[in-house]
Short mmCIF file of C-alpha atoms and ligand atoms in Angstrom, two decimals:
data_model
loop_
_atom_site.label_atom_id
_atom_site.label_comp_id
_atom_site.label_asym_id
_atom_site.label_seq_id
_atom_site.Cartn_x
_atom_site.Cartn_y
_atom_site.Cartn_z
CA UNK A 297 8.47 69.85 -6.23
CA UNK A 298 11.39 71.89 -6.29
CA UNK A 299 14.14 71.54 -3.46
CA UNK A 300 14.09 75.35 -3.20
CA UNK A 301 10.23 75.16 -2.39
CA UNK A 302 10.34 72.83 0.05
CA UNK A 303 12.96 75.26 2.07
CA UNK A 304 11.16 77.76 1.82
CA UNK A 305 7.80 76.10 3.01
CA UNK A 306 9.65 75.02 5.81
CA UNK A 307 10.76 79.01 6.28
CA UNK A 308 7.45 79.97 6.19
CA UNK A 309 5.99 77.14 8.27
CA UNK A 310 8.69 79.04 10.95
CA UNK A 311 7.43 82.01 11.01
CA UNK A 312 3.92 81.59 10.73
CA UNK A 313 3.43 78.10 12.18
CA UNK A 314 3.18 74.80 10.91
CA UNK A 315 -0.43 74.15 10.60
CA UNK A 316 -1.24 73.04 6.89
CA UNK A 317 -2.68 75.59 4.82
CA UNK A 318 -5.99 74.59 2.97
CA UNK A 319 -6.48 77.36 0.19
CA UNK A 320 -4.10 79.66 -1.17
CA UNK A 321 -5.62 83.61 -2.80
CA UNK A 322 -3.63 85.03 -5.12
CA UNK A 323 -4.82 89.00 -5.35
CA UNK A 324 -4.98 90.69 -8.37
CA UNK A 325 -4.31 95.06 -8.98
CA UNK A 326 -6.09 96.89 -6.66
CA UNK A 327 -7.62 93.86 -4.47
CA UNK A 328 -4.88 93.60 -1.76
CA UNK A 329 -7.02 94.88 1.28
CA UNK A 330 -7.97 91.42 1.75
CA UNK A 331 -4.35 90.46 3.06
CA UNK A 332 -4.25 93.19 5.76
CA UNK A 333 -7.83 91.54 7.55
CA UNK A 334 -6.13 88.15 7.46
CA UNK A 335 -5.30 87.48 11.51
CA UNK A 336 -1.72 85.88 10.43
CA UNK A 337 1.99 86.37 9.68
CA UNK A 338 2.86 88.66 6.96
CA UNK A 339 6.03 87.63 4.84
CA UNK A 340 7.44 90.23 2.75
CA UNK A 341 8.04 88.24 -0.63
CA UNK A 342 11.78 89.89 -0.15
CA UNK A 343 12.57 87.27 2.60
CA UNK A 344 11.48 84.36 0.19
CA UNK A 345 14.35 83.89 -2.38
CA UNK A 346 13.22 83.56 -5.68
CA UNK A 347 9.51 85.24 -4.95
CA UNK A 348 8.37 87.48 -7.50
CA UNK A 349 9.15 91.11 -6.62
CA UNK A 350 5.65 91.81 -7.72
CA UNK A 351 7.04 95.39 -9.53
CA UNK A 352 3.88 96.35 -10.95
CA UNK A 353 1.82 99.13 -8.88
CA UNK A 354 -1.49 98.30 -7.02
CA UNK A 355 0.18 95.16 -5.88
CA UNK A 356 1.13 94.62 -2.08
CA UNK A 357 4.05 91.98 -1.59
CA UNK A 358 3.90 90.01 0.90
CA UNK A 359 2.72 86.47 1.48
CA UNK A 360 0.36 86.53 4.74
CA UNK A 361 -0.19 82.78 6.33
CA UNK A 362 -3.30 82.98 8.94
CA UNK A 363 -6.70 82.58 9.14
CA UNK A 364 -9.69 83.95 7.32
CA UNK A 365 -13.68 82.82 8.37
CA UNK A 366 -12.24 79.75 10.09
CA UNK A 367 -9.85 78.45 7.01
CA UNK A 368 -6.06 78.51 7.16
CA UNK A 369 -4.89 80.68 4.21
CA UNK A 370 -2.24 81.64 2.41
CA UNK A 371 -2.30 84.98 0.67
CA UNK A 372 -0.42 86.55 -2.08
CA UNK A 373 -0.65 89.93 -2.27
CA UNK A 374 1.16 90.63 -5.61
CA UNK A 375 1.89 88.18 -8.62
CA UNK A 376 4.57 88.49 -11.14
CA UNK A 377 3.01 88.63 -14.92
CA UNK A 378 4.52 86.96 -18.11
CA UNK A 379 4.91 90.61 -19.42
CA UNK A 380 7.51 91.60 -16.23
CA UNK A 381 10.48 89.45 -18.23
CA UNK A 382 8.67 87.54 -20.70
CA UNK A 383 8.52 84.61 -18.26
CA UNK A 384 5.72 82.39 -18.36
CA UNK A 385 6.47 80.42 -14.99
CA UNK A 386 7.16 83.49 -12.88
CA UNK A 387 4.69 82.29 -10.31
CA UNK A 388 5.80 77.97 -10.43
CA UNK A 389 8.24 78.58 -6.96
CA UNK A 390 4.77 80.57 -5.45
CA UNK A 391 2.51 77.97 -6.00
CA UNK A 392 5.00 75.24 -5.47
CA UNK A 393 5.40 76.45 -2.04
CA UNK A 394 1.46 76.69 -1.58
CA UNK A 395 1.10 73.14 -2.55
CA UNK A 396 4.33 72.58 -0.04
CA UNK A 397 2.45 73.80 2.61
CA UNK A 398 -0.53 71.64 2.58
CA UNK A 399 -2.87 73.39 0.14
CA UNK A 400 -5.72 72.02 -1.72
CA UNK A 401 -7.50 74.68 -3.61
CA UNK A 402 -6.46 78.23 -4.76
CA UNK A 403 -8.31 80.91 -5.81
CA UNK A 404 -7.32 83.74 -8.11
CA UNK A 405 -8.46 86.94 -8.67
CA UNK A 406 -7.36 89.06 -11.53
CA UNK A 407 -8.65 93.04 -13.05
CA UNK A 408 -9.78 92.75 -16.32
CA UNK A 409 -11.62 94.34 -18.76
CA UNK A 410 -15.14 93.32 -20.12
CA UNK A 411 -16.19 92.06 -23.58
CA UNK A 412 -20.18 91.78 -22.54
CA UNK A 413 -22.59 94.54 -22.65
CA UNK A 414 -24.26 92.91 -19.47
CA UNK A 415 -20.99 92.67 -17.30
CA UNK A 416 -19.48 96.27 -16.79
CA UNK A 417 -16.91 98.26 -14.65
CA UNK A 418 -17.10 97.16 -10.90
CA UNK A 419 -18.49 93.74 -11.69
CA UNK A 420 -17.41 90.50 -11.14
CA UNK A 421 -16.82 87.90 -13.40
CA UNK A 422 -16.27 83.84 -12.60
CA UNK A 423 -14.14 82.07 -14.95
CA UNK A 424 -15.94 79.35 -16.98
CA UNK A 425 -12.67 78.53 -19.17
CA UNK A 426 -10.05 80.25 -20.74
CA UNK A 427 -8.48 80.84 -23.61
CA UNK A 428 -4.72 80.93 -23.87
CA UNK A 429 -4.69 84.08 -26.61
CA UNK A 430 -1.03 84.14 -25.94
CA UNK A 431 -0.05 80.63 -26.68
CA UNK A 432 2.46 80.90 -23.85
CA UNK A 433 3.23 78.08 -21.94
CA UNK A 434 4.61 77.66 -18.07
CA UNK A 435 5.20 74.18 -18.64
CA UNK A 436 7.29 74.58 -21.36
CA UNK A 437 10.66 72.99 -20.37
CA UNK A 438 9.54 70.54 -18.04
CA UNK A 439 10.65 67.07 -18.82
CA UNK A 440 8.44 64.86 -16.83
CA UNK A 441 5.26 63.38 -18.64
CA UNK A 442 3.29 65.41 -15.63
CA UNK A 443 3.93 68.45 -18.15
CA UNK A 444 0.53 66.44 -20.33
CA UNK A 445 -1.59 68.24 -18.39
CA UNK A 446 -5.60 67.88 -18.94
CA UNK A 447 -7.18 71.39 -18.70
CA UNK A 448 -10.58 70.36 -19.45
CA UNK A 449 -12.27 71.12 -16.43
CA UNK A 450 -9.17 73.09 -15.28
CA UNK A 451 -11.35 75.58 -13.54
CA UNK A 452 -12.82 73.56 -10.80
CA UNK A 453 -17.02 72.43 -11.06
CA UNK A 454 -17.24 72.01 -7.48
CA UNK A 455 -15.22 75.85 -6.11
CA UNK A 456 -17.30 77.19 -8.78
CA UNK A 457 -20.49 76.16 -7.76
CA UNK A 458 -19.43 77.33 -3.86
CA UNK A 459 -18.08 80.64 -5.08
CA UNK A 460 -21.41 80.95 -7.24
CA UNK A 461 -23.33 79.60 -3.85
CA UNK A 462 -21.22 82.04 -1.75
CA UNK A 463 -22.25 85.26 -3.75
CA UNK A 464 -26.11 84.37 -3.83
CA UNK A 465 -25.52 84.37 0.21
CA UNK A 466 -24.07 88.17 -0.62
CA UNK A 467 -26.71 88.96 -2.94
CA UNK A 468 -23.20 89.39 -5.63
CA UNK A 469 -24.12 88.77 -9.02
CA UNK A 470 -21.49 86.62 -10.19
CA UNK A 471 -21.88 85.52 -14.03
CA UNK A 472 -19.46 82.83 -15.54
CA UNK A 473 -17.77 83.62 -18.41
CA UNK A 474 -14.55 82.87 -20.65
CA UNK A 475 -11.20 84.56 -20.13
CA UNK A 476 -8.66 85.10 -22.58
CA UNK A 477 -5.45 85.56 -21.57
CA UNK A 478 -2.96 88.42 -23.39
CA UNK A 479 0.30 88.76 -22.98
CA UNK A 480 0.12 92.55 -22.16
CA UNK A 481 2.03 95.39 -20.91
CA UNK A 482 0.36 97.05 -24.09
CA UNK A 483 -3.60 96.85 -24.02
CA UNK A 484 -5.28 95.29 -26.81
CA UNK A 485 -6.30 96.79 -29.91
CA UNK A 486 -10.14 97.14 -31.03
CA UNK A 487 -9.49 94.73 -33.40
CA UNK A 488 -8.00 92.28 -31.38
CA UNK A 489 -11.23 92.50 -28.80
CA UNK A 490 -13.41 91.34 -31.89
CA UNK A 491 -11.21 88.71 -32.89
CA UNK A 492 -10.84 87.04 -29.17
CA UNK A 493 -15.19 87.79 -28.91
CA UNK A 494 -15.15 86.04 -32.29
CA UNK A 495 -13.69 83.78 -30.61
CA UNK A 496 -15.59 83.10 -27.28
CA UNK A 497 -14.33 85.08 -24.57
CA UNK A 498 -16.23 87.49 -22.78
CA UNK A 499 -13.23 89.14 -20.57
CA UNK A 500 -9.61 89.78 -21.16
CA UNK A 501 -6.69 90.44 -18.92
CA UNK A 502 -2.44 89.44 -18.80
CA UNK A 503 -2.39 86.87 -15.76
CA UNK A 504 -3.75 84.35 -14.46
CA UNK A 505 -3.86 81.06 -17.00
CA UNK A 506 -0.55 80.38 -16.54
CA UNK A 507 -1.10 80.21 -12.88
CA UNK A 508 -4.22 78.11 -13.98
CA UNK A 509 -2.29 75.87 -16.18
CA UNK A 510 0.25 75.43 -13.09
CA UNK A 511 -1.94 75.06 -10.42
CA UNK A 512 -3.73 71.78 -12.10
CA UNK A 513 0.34 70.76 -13.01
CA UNK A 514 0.48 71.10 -8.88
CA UNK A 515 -2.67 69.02 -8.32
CA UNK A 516 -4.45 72.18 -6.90
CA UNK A 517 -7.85 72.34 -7.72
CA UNK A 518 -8.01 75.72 -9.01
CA UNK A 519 -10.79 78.75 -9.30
CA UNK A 520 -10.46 82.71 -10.37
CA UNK A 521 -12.85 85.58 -10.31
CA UNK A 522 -12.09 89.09 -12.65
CA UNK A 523 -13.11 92.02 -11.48
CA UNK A 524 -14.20 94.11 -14.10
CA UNK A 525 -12.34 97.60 -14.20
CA UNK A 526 -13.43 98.79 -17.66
CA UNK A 527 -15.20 97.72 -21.16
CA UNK A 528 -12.26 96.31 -23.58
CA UNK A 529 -10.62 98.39 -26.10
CA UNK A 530 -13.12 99.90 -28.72
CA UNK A 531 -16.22 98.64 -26.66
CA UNK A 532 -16.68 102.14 -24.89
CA UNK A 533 -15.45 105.82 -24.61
CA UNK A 534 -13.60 105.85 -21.39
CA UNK A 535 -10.12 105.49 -22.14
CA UNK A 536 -7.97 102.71 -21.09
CA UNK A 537 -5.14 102.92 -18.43
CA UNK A 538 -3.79 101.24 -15.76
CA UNK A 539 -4.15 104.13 -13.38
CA UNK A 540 -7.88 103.43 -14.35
CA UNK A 541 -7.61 100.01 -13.55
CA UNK A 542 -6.34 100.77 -10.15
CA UNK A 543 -8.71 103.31 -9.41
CA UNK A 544 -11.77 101.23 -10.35
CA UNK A 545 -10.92 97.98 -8.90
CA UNK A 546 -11.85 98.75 -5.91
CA UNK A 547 -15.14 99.47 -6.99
CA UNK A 548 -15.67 95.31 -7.36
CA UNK A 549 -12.91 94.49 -4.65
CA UNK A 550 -15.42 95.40 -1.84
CA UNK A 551 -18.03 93.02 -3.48
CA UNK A 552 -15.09 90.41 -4.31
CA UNK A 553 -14.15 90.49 -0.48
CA UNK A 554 -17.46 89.58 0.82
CA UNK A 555 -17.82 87.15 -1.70
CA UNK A 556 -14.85 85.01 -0.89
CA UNK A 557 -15.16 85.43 3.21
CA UNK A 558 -18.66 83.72 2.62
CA UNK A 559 -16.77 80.89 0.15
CA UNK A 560 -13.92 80.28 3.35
CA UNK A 561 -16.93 80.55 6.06
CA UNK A 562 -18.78 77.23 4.23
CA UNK A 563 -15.16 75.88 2.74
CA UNK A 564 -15.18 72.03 3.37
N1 LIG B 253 -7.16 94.38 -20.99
C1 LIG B 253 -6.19 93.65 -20.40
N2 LIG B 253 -6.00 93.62 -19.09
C2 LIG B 253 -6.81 94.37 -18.33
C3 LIG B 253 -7.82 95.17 -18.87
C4 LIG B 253 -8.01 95.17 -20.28
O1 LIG B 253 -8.89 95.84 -20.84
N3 LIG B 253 -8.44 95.80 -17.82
C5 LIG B 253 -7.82 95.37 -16.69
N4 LIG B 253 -6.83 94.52 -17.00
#
């Protein structure tokens, strides 16, 4: 744990008190609406020195500390991406501080588009696995042996069963599937959607498994849900954009929302 995170921990536990925080959300494009129910202390990510400034649009920055269905939380309304300035670690002082604070699990939630006929725009997906399509690696640099990280059941059994347990509650279809990660900002070609299917995955996006691959470095068991905003490149007509993907992630966000307030109401 970095000196740096443990100040600013200690800034946030200031403002927003110094109860230990249990799970941390990270919010993907177009799913920040969660952070503004949160009863809590909103941090603008501008006050935390060496926070992301979470540049891409559909992404709300601030860090907001508080409760949600009886759980102390910590939510991050924006993320930085690898594809920002081709930094794979851009979110190791976020998470750093999360685990700082007290945090166990965190849960991710990312837009992304769909490689299954069966999963479509406005559904959600829960990651199974991924697949690191980039072959980009936040842990590159790090010179302790904790850098040997085991990722085979990076994506945590038990938060996945809950989350699957919590959207049964809702009546939310939630399928598992396998998410490869690319590097973005450019989409990916047709061809590159049948190679990574060829391959196994069944969704694709540009974030997240480098904050998977950090979070288990952290000891934080780990969990993420995609909401689907479109069918990947060559799989449909509609055309692919990220004004798209803003305007139809709300379309799962409502779902995602009621989904994750029923994982926090039975979180043990
Ligand atoms: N590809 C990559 N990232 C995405 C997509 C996609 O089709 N949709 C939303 N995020």
């Amino acid at each position: 744990m970095s000196r740096n995170a443990e100040d600013l921990a200690a800034l946030v536990r200031g403002r927003a008190g110094a109860a230990p925080v249990r799970v941390g959300l990270i919010l993907g494009s177009g799913l920040g609406h969660l952070a503004e129910t949160v009863a809590g202390t909103a941090i603008p990510y501008g006050d935390l020195p060496g926070f992301p400034h979470a540049g891409v649009s559909g992404h709300n920055p601030n860090l907001v500390v508080g409760d949600l269905e009886g759980v102390r939380v910590a939510v991050f309304g924006g993320r930085a991406h690898y594809y920002e300035k081709g930094d794979p670690a851009a979110m190791r002082l976020p998470l750093e501080v999360l685990k700082a604070l007290g945090a166990e699990a965190l849960i991710l939630t990312n837009a992304a588009g769909s490689l299954r006929p069966d999963i479509g725009p406005g559904d959600l997906m829960l990651l199974s696995d991924h697949i690191n399509f980039s072959g980009l690696n936040p842990l590159i640099g790090e010179a302790t042996d904790a850098r040997f990280v085991p990722m085979t059941a990076a994506h945590d059994p038990g938060l996945r069963a809950a989350l699957r347990a919590a959207a049964e509650a809702c009546g939310v279809p939630l399928p598992e599937g396998v998410y490869a990660w690319y590097s973005g900002p450019s989409f990916e070609t047709p061809a590159e959607i049948r190679a990574i299917r060829t391959l196994g995955a069944d969704a694709v996006g540009m974030s997240t498994v480098p904050e998977v691959i950090l979070a288990r470095f952290l000891g934080l068991r780990v969990a993420a849900v995609s909401t689907v905003t479109n069918m990947a490149a060559g799989l449909s007509d509609e055309k692919i954009s990220h004004e798209h993907t803003k305007a139809m992630a709300p379309l799962g966000a409502a779902k995602l929302e009621r989904v994750l307030r029923a994982f926090l109401g039975n979180f043990r």
